[in-house]
Tab-separated table of C-alpha atoms and ligand atoms in Angstrom:
chain	number	residue	atom	x	y	z
J	185	UNK	CA	25.660	-2.066	1.917
J	186	UNK	CA	25.790	0.714	4.446
J	187	UNK	CA	24.917	-0.154	7.985
J	188	UNK	CA	22.054	2.311	8.441
J	189	UNK	CA	19.363	3.041	5.949
J	190	UNK	CA	19.221	6.704	4.985
J	191	UNK	CA	15.696	6.933	3.734
J	192	UNK	CA	13.888	9.530	1.718
J	193	UNK	CA	10.543	10.689	3.044
J	194	UNK	CA	7.599	12.536	1.520
J	195	UNK	CA	8.276	16.226	0.930
J	196	UNK	CA	5.234	17.935	2.411
J	197	UNK	CA	2.350	16.717	4.545
J	198	UNK	CA	-0.941	18.455	5.182
J	199	UNK	CA	-3.401	16.893	7.610
J	200	UNK	CA	-6.945	17.853	8.560
J	201	UNK	CA	-10.598	17.379	7.823
J	202	UNK	CA	-11.294	19.506	4.777
J	203	UNK	CA	-7.605	19.954	3.874
J	204	UNK	CA	-8.450	18.710	0.368
J	205	UNK	CA	-9.910	22.192	-0.249
J	206	UNK	CA	-6.365	23.577	-0.058
J	207	UNK	CA	-5.173	21.465	-2.999
J	208	UNK	CA	-5.402	24.349	-5.472
J	209	UNK	CA	-3.199	26.575	-3.344
J	210	UNK	CA	-0.734	23.732	-2.775
J	211	UNK	CA	-0.226	22.755	-6.406
J	212	UNK	CA	-0.315	26.229	-7.990
J	213	UNK	CA	3.428	26.929	-7.521
J	214	UNK	CA	4.161	23.650	-9.301
J	215	UNK	CA	2.235	24.462	-12.452
J	216	UNK	CA	4.421	24.818	-15.534
J	217	UNK	CA	3.370	26.736	-18.617
J	218	UNK	CA	1.314	24.625	-21.020
J	219	UNK	CA	1.861	21.497	-18.981
J	220	UNK	CA	-1.339	20.284	-17.310
J	221	UNK	CA	-1.863	18.724	-13.919
J	222	UNK	CA	-3.217	15.198	-14.259
J	223	UNK	CA	-5.626	14.022	-11.586
J	224	UNK	CA	-5.626	10.257	-11.419
J	225	UNK	CA	-8.777	9.428	-9.511
J	226	UNK	CA	-10.008	6.073	-8.172
J	227	UNK	CA	-12.933	4.995	-10.374
J	228	UNK	CA	-15.128	4.709	-7.283
J	229	UNK	CA	-15.425	8.529	-7.389
J	230	UNK	CA	-16.679	8.781	-10.960
J	231	UNK	CA	-19.858	10.870	-10.802
J	232	UNK	CA	-19.374	11.592	-7.072
J	233	UNK	CA	-19.209	15.112	-5.550
J	234	UNK	CA	-15.453	14.842	-4.871
J	235	UNK	CA	-14.758	15.173	-8.609
J	236	UNK	CA	-16.420	18.604	-8.671
J	237	UNK	CA	-14.002	19.788	-5.992
J	238	UNK	CA	-10.905	19.005	-8.068
J	239	UNK	CA	-9.188	22.329	-8.893
J	240	UNK	CA	-9.018	21.999	-12.697
J	241	UNK	CA	-7.308	24.742	-14.703
J	242	UNK	CA	-6.566	25.088	-18.424
J	243	UNK	CA	-5.635	21.762	-20.000
J	244	UNK	CA	-5.796	19.828	-16.712
J	245	UNK	CA	-7.315	16.421	-16.988
J	246	UNK	CA	-9.101	13.947	-14.743
J	247	UNK	CA	-8.301	10.303	-15.533
J	248	UNK	CA	-10.215	7.602	-13.701
J	249	UNK	CA	-8.120	4.684	-12.524
J	250	UNK	CA	-9.763	1.304	-12.887
J	251	UNK	CA	-8.534	-0.483	-9.774
J	252	UNK	CA	-10.549	-3.656	-10.236
J	253	UNK	CA	-7.145	-5.294	-10.462
J	254	UNK	CA	-4.103	-4.106	-8.553
J	255	UNK	CA	-1.665	-1.996	-10.615
J	256	UNK	CA	0.183	-3.673	-13.466
J	257	UNK	CA	3.342	-2.468	-15.171
J	258	UNK	CA	1.640	-2.508	-18.577
J	259	UNK	CA	-1.148	-0.227	-17.317
J	260	UNK	CA	1.450	2.179	-15.913
J	261	UNK	CA	3.405	2.163	-19.190
J	262	UNK	CA	0.289	2.745	-21.292
J	263	UNK	CA	-0.851	5.633	-19.110
J	264	UNK	CA	2.533	7.366	-19.153
J	265	UNK	CA	2.787	6.882	-22.919
J	266	UNK	CA	-0.679	8.322	-23.465
J	267	UNK	CA	0.226	11.424	-21.449
J	268	UNK	CA	3.545	11.876	-23.259
J	269	UNK	CA	1.847	11.520	-26.658
J	270	UNK	CA	-0.885	13.950	-25.761
J	271	UNK	CA	0.957	16.623	-23.768
J	272	UNK	CA	4.700	16.047	-24.158
J	273	UNK	CA	5.130	16.707	-20.499
J	274	UNK	CA	2.836	17.369	-17.554
J	275	UNK	CA	3.229	19.576	-14.480
J	276	UNK	CA	2.303	16.807	-12.098
J	277	UNK	CA	0.339	13.685	-11.280
J	278	UNK	CA	-2.120	13.828	-8.420
J	279	UNK	CA	-3.317	10.426	-7.242
J	280	UNK	CA	-6.628	10.422	-5.375
J	281	UNK	CA	-7.781	7.040	-4.086
J	282	UNK	CA	-6.832	3.901	-2.202
J	283	UNK	CA	-3.396	2.271	-2.163
J	284	UNK	CA	-3.795	1.033	-5.743
J	285	UNK	CA	-4.398	4.524	-7.123
J	286	UNK	CA	-1.588	5.992	-5.028
J	287	UNK	CA	0.820	3.369	-6.381
J	288	UNK	CA	-0.337	3.997	-9.943
J	289	UNK	CA	0.210	7.734	-9.515
J	290	UNK	CA	3.724	7.264	-8.153
J	291	UNK	CA	4.645	4.864	-10.955
J	292	UNK	CA	3.193	7.019	-13.758
J	293	UNK	CA	5.047	10.043	-12.398
J	294	UNK	CA	8.324	8.098	-12.559
J	295	UNK	CA	7.598	6.760	-16.040
J	296	UNK	CA	7.103	10.296	-17.393
J	297	UNK	CA	10.873	10.787	-17.141
J	298	UNK	CA	12.457	7.324	-17.103
J	299	UNK	CA	12.952	5.439	-20.390
J	300	UNK	CA	11.676	1.939	-21.154
J	301	UNK	CA	9.081	0.019	-19.166
J	302	UNK	CA	8.229	0.260	-15.482
J	303	UNK	CA	8.997	-3.483	-15.369
J	304	UNK	CA	12.678	-2.547	-15.881
J	305	UNK	CA	12.602	-0.727	-12.555
J	306	UNK	CA	10.906	-3.345	-10.381
J	307	UNK	CA	13.423	-3.845	-7.630
J	308	UNK	CA	15.583	-1.708	-5.390
J	309	UNK	CA	17.139	1.582	-6.490
J	310	UNK	CA	16.878	1.000	-10.220
J	311	UNK	CA	14.944	4.194	-11.061
J	312	UNK	CA	17.330	6.643	-12.759
J	313	UNK	CA	15.607	10.040	-12.810
J	314	UNK	CA	13.190	11.862	-10.516
J	315	UNK	CA	9.636	11.680	-11.839
J	316	UNK	CA	7.337	14.646	-12.375
J	317	UNK	CA	5.825	16.386	-9.318
J	318	UNK	CA	3.524	13.931	-7.557
J	319	UNK	CA	0.863	14.303	-4.918
J	320	UNK	CA	-0.927	11.526	-3.016
J	321	UNK	CA	-4.403	11.951	-1.591
J	322	UNK	CA	-5.554	8.769	0.179
J	323	UNK	CA	-9.255	7.910	0.311
J	324	UNK	CA	-8.752	4.671	2.268
J	325	UNK	CA	-6.544	4.299	5.336
J	326	UNK	CA	-4.174	1.481	6.075
J	327	UNK	CA	-1.686	0.609	3.358
J	328	UNK	CA	0.864	3.287	4.239
J	329	UNK	CA	1.375	3.745	0.467
J	330	UNK	CA	1.090	7.489	1.098
J	331	UNK	CA	4.467	7.501	2.871
J	332	UNK	CA	6.329	4.535	1.450
J	333	UNK	CA	9.270	4.555	-0.978
J	334	UNK	CA	7.746	1.853	-3.115
J	335	UNK	CA	4.890	1.212	-5.493
J	336	UNK	CA	3.697	-2.360	-5.723
J	337	UNK	CA	3.332	-3.460	-9.350
J	338	UNK	CA	2.545	-6.755	-11.018
J	339	UNK	CA	4.860	-7.164	-13.969
J	340	UNK	CA	5.411	-9.840	-16.603
J	341	UNK	CA	7.572	-11.932	-14.308
J	342	UNK	CA	7.032	-10.710	-10.764
J	343	UNK	CA	5.101	-8.652	-8.303
J	344	UNK	CA	7.535	-6.109	-6.960
J	345	UNK	CA	7.695	-2.382	-6.425
J	346	UNK	CA	9.732	0.390	-7.971
J	347	UNK	CA	11.542	0.910	-4.705
J	348	UNK	CA	13.683	4.054	-4.849
J	349	UNK	CA	14.484	7.450	-3.392
J	350	UNK	CA	12.516	8.988	-6.256
J	351	UNK	CA	9.363	7.067	-5.408
J	352	UNK	CA	7.928	8.920	-2.354
J	353	UNK	CA	5.359	11.629	-3.013
J	354	UNK	CA	6.436	15.277	-3.065
J	355	UNK	CA	3.260	16.121	-1.204
J	356	UNK	CA	0.522	14.199	0.583
J	357	UNK	CA	-2.893	15.495	1.568
J	358	UNK	CA	-4.339	13.627	4.536
J	359	UNK	CA	-8.009	14.541	4.715
J	360	UNK	CA	-9.930	11.952	6.759
J	361	UNK	CA	-13.232	13.234	5.351
J	362	UNK	CA	-12.350	11.499	2.087
J	363	UNK	CA	-12.477	8.073	3.765
J	364	UNK	CA	-15.910	8.638	5.315
J	365	UNK	CA	-17.950	6.571	2.896
J	366	UNK	CA	-15.715	3.561	2.521
J	367	UNK	CA	-17.705	0.309	2.758
J	368	UNK	CA	-17.315	-1.522	6.085
J	369	UNK	CA	-15.551	-4.543	4.584
J	370	UNK	CA	-13.087	-2.529	2.503
J	371	UNK	CA	-12.323	-0.240	5.424
J	372	UNK	CA	-11.634	-3.291	7.570
J	373	UNK	CA	-9.374	-5.051	5.053
J	374	UNK	CA	-7.328	-1.938	4.351
J	375	UNK	CA	-7.270	-1.023	8.065
J	376	UNK	CA	-6.028	-4.520	8.883
J	377	UNK	CA	-3.175	-4.018	6.442
J	378	UNK	CA	-1.979	-1.385	8.908
J	379	UNK	CA	-2.623	-3.581	11.955
J	380	UNK	CA	-0.711	-6.436	10.316
J	381	UNK	CA	2.164	-4.127	9.289
J	382	UNK	CA	2.476	-3.155	12.955
J	383	UNK	CA	2.454	-6.719	14.272
J	384	UNK	CA	4.981	-7.846	11.680
J	385	UNK	CA	7.230	-4.881	12.307
J	386	UNK	CA	7.008	-4.963	16.115
J	387	UNK	CA	7.621	-8.708	16.292
J	388	UNK	CA	10.300	-8.718	13.628
J	389	UNK	CA	14.045	-9.064	14.052
J	390	UNK	CA	14.719	-5.801	12.155
J	391	UNK	CA	13.006	-3.697	14.807
J	392	UNK	CA	14.718	-0.610	16.178
J	393	UNK	CA	13.455	2.224	18.378
J	394	UNK	CA	12.485	4.361	15.380
J	395	UNK	CA	10.239	1.654	13.941
J	396	UNK	CA	8.960	0.679	17.343
J	397	UNK	CA	7.839	4.200	18.242
J	398	UNK	CA	5.746	4.555	15.095
J	399	UNK	CA	4.567	0.930	15.155
J	400	UNK	CA	3.308	1.144	18.742
J	401	UNK	CA	1.434	4.348	18.022
J	402	UNK	CA	-0.158	2.918	14.901
J	403	UNK	CA	-1.151	-0.243	16.748
J	404	UNK	CA	-2.701	1.793	19.561
J	405	UNK	CA	-4.783	3.736	17.018
J	406	UNK	CA	-5.876	0.542	15.226
J	407	UNK	CA	-7.021	-0.862	18.562
J	408	UNK	CA	-8.982	2.295	19.350
J	409	UNK	CA	-11.018	1.995	16.170
J	410	UNK	CA	-11.340	-1.766	15.700
J	411	UNK	CA	-11.269	-3.107	19.282
J	412	UNK	CA	-12.455	-0.424	21.703
J	413	UNK	CA	-14.883	1.676	19.704
J	414	UNK	CA	-18.575	0.830	19.433
J	415	UNK	CA	-19.754	1.826	15.957
J	416	UNK	CA	-17.865	4.203	13.667
J	417	UNK	CA	-17.626	7.985	13.598
J	418	UNK	CA	-15.412	10.717	12.202
J	419	UNK	CA	-12.913	10.352	15.050
J	420	UNK	CA	-12.318	6.808	13.782
J	421	UNK	CA	-11.591	8.140	10.290
J	422	UNK	CA	-9.142	10.661	11.793
J	423	UNK	CA	-7.420	8.013	13.892
J	424	UNK	CA	-7.177	5.369	11.176
J	425	UNK	CA	-5.626	7.858	8.769
J	426	UNK	CA	-2.892	8.631	11.297
J	427	UNK	CA	-2.494	4.906	12.041
J	428	UNK	CA	-1.798	4.332	8.355
J	429	UNK	CA	0.768	7.122	8.280
J	430	UNK	CA	2.549	5.909	11.426
J	431	UNK	CA	2.357	2.276	10.277
J	432	UNK	CA	4.015	3.271	7.003
J	433	UNK	CA	6.736	5.140	8.907
J	434	UNK	CA	7.339	2.066	11.046
J	435	UNK	CA	7.867	-0.119	7.974
J	436	UNK	CA	10.224	2.439	6.428
J	437	UNK	CA	12.847	1.298	8.894
J	438	UNK	CA	11.867	-2.325	9.295
J	439	UNK	CA	9.979	-4.865	7.180
J	440	UNK	CA	6.739	-6.760	7.053
J	441	UNK	CA	6.628	-10.479	7.834
J	442	UNK	CA	4.861	-13.824	7.462
J	443	UNK	CA	1.341	-12.613	6.568
J	444	UNK	CA	2.681	-10.453	3.740
J	445	UNK	CA	5.114	-13.068	2.443
J	446	UNK	CA	2.347	-15.676	2.223
J	447	UNK	CA	-0.217	-13.229	0.896
J	448	UNK	CA	2.068	-12.259	-2.013
J	449	UNK	CA	1.856	-15.870	-3.232
J	450	UNK	CA	-1.959	-15.741	-3.186
J	451	UNK	CA	-1.977	-12.462	-4.993
J	452	UNK	CA	0.416	-13.678	-7.681
J	453	UNK	CA	-1.460	-16.905	-8.443
J	454	UNK	CA	-5.068	-16.083	-7.607
J	455	UNK	CA	-5.122	-12.289	-7.879
J	456	UNK	CA	-6.236	-12.038	-4.240
J	457	UNK	CA	-6.151	-8.366	-3.231
J	458	UNK	CA	-3.616	-7.143	-0.727
J	459	UNK	CA	-5.850	-6.247	2.229
J	460	UNK	CA	-8.152	-9.240	2.136
J	461	UNK	CA	-5.256	-11.586	1.311
J	462	UNK	CA	-3.359	-10.488	4.402
J	463	UNK	CA	-6.487	-11.074	6.493
J	464	UNK	CA	-7.045	-14.566	5.073
J	465	UNK	CA	-3.456	-15.460	5.963
J	466	UNK	CA	-3.356	-13.728	9.363
J	467	UNK	CA	-6.337	-15.811	10.454
J	468	UNK	CA	-4.073	-18.890	10.374
J	469	UNK	CA	-0.809	-17.553	11.786
J	470	UNK	CA	-1.187	-18.586	15.421
J	471	UNK	CA	2.200	-20.346	15.265
J	472	UNK	CA	3.931	-17.068	14.433
J	473	UNK	CA	1.895	-14.264	16.010
J	474	UNK	CA	-0.175	-16.082	18.677
J	475	UNK	CA	-1.507	-13.120	20.671
J	476	UNK	CA	-2.136	-10.950	17.648
J	477	UNK	CA	-4.126	-13.718	15.949
J	478	UNK	CA	-6.450	-13.928	18.962
J	479	UNK	CA	-6.951	-10.167	18.812
J	480	UNK	CA	-7.351	-10.288	15.038
J	481	UNK	CA	-10.127	-12.884	15.297
J	482	UNK	CA	-11.825	-10.751	17.909
J	483	UNK	CA	-11.751	-7.747	15.554
J	484	UNK	CA	-13.104	-9.829	12.670
J	485	UNK	CA	-16.070	-10.920	14.803
J	486	UNK	CA	-16.661	-7.539	16.435
J	487	UNK	CA	-16.712	-5.739	13.102
J	488	UNK	CA	-19.050	-8.295	11.553
J	489	UNK	CA	-16.611	-9.434	8.864
J	490	UNK	CA	-16.808	-12.839	7.194
J	491	UNK	CA	-13.484	-13.936	5.742
J	492	UNK	CA	-13.433	-16.175	2.672
J	493	UNK	CA	-12.334	-19.754	3.329
J	494	UNK	CA	-11.062	-22.612	1.213
J	495	UNK	CA	-9.513	-20.358	-1.417
J	496	UNK	CA	-6.719	-22.877	-2.052
J	497	UNK	CA	-8.909	-25.952	-2.303
J	498	UNK	CA	-8.645	-27.604	-5.694
J	499	UNK	CA	-5.249	-26.137	-6.544
J	500	UNK	CA	-2.695	-28.393	-8.253
J	501	UNK	CA	0.821	-29.213	-7.026
J	502	UNK	CA	2.046	-26.885	-9.703
J	503	UNK	CA	-0.098	-24.047	-8.344
J	504	UNK	CA	1.114	-24.609	-4.805
J	505	UNK	CA	4.700	-24.636	-6.024
J	506	UNK	CA	4.228	-21.336	-7.815
J	507	UNK	CA	2.873	-19.696	-4.671
J	508	UNK	CA	5.645	-21.200	-2.578
J	509	UNK	CA	8.289	-19.905	-5.024
J	510	UNK	CA	6.840	-16.386	-4.975
J	511	UNK	CA	6.515	-16.382	-1.222
J	512	UNK	CA	9.983	-17.762	-0.453
J	513	UNK	CA	11.399	-15.216	-2.879
J	514	UNK	CA	10.449	-12.485	-0.381
J	515	UNK	CA	13.684	-13.042	1.532
J	516	UNK	CA	13.812	-9.849	3.626
J	517	UNK	CA	10.274	-10.486	4.884
J	518	UNK	CA	11.135	-13.990	6.058
J	519	UNK	CA	14.404	-12.885	7.559
J	520	UNK	CA	12.653	-10.127	9.462
J	521	UNK	CA	9.996	-12.537	10.703
J	522	UNK	CA	12.072	-15.611	11.535
J	523	UNK	CA	15.685	-14.503	11.774
J	524	UNK	CA	18.781	-15.251	9.740
J	525	UNK	CA	18.251	-19.016	9.597
J	526	UNK	CA	14.658	-18.667	8.383
J	527	UNK	CA	15.242	-21.145	5.580
J	528	UNK	CA	15.584	-23.925	8.121
J	529	UNK	CA	12.360	-22.829	9.824
J	530	UNK	CA	10.100	-22.184	6.847
J	531	UNK	CA	10.465	-25.274	4.690
J	532	UNK	CA	8.504	-25.765	1.471
J	533	UNK	CA	6.462	-28.480	3.164
J	534	UNK	CA	5.534	-26.225	6.062
J	535	UNK	CA	4.543	-23.424	3.743
J	536	UNK	CA	2.508	-25.832	1.632
J	537	UNK	CA	0.496	-26.966	4.658
J	538	UNK	CA	-0.111	-23.330	5.566
J	539	UNK	CA	-1.435	-22.603	2.056
J	540	UNK	CA	-3.633	-25.708	2.261
J	541	UNK	CA	-5.354	-24.271	5.343
J	542	UNK	CA	-6.378	-21.074	3.565
X	71	LIG	P1	-7.487	-0.258	-3.271
X	71	LIG	O1	-6.816	0.995	-3.598
X	71	LIG	O2	-7.130	-1.469	-4.061
X	71	LIG	O3	-9.082	-0.017	-3.353
X	71	LIG	C1	-9.976	-1.026	-2.951
X	71	LIG	C2	-11.402	-0.666	-3.391
X	71	LIG	O4	-11.892	0.444	-2.639
X	71	LIG	C3	-11.484	-0.246	-4.841
X	71	LIG	O5	-12.636	-0.830	-5.389
X	71	LIG	C4	-11.630	1.274	-4.782
X	71	LIG	O6	-12.325	1.768	-5.895
X	71	LIG	C5	-12.418	1.449	-3.512
X	71	LIG	N1	-12.285	2.758	-2.813
X	71	LIG	C6	-11.214	3.551	-2.636
X	71	LIG	N2	-11.511	4.601	-1.848
X	71	LIG	C7	-12.826	4.479	-1.500
X	71	LIG	C8	-13.723	5.243	-0.694
X	71	LIG	N3	-13.333	6.341	-0.044
X	71	LIG	N4	-14.979	4.806	-0.581
X	71	LIG	C9	-15.387	3.667	-1.195
X	71	LIG	N5	-14.584	2.887	-1.963
X	71	LIG	C10	-13.302	3.299	-2.105
X	71	LIG	O7	-7.352	-0.646	-1.731
X	71	LIG	P2	-6.205	-0.404	-0.660
X	71	LIG	O8	-6.365	-1.483	0.331
X	71	LIG	O9	-6.171	0.996	-0.186
X	71	LIG	O10	-4.865	-0.611	-1.477
X	71	LIG	C11	-4.364	-1.867	-1.826
X	71	LIG	C12	-3.228	-1.637	-2.781
X	71	LIG	O11	-2.192	-0.935	-2.110
X	71	LIG	C13	-2.628	-2.883	-3.361
X	71	LIG	O12	-2.428	-2.691	-4.737
X	71	LIG	C14	-1.310	-3.011	-2.641
X	71	LIG	O13	-0.338	-3.674	-3.417
X	71	LIG	C15	-0.956	-1.574	-2.402
X	71	LIG	N6	-0.041	-1.355	-1.285
X	71	LIG	C16	1.000	-0.516	-1.482
X	71	LIG	C17	1.899	-0.257	-0.475
X	71	LIG	C18	3.052	0.657	-0.732
X	71	LIG	O14	3.844	0.859	0.153
X	71	LIG	N7	3.176	1.237	-1.894
X	71	LIG	C19	1.724	-0.824	0.776
X	71	LIG	C20	0.638	-1.670	0.978
X	71	LIG	C21	-0.243	-1.921	-0.065
X	72	LIG	ZN1	0.564	-4.374	3.424
């Protein structure tokens, strides 16, 4: 493997309150004759005013993404197949929603041109052909999915992204107005994904100055909105959207750590969602991120959030072993968090007692 990662970034970025109104102008040059633009919209927006602002032309189509569960490979495959059957090809896929919808949009774009199932491409650099033109429009801030080179999918045998140079969006539209009505809890969980990315990246062994610069900025912005600010206003939406972007850029050159590695186990076995799962785990990581956990608990209390407890009570040995297997399989995360000899530090027994606390 080469020494330095040469990573692909998103093609174009537009930022600003109201920038969504420029979507028509942005996508017009990418329209191909008789091939529609497909707007994949988070189901939360069904019947909401945002849908009326989508610049539909000709055979364009709005598809609502049911994100009750996080994206699955079979959902991606079915959606791509449906579009191929109906239209042959499409001009582009425009994902409008939270991290789940953004990941779905990236994956469907790739599956419009790559043969087989998206499950075949879960891993690193397995995707063979560029997908169709893809645009990401986040409506929640925190995951960094808008800038990342992966799309997290649950497949038949694992939860892993299609991580490739073809995965990043061609265009992202960062309009903080779109996050304005997010419920307090959801905004917190997704926002904490960013905070946790920063802590894991900044305290990880993979850190370099590139990652650090973005990570520190993102952390500063998270603190402004969740620690310093009284109440919530549009400046918070603006700041959290940039925190998410910078947090994603920080991870591009480093890795996440313990909270994510443990949370993946919960998600695999119990279907716990990414944001809330990370929070449930972070709450018990004082051995690994002592200062951050104090600050995290402060933010939980200040923002009036009640985290679920006891989610692992009543699980069998078999269940615990499954979570431990999934979690320990996330080797780069552990290595980033604990160093090269992480296997001596994070034993199965230690991880089991951590899961038992959740
Ligand atoms: P989400 O996309 O799962 O959405 C959570 C809920 O919020 C849903 O019910 C959705 O309908 C609703 N919602 C979305 N926008 C809203 C708005 N403006 N107002 C009100 N409700 C709204 O949540 P998320 O935390 O943004 O994303 C989590 C997903 O992102 C997971 O699937 C995770 O695996 C993925 N992820 C991907 C990456 C990556 O790099 N690709 C990184 C981190 C997380
Ligand atoms: Zn995350």
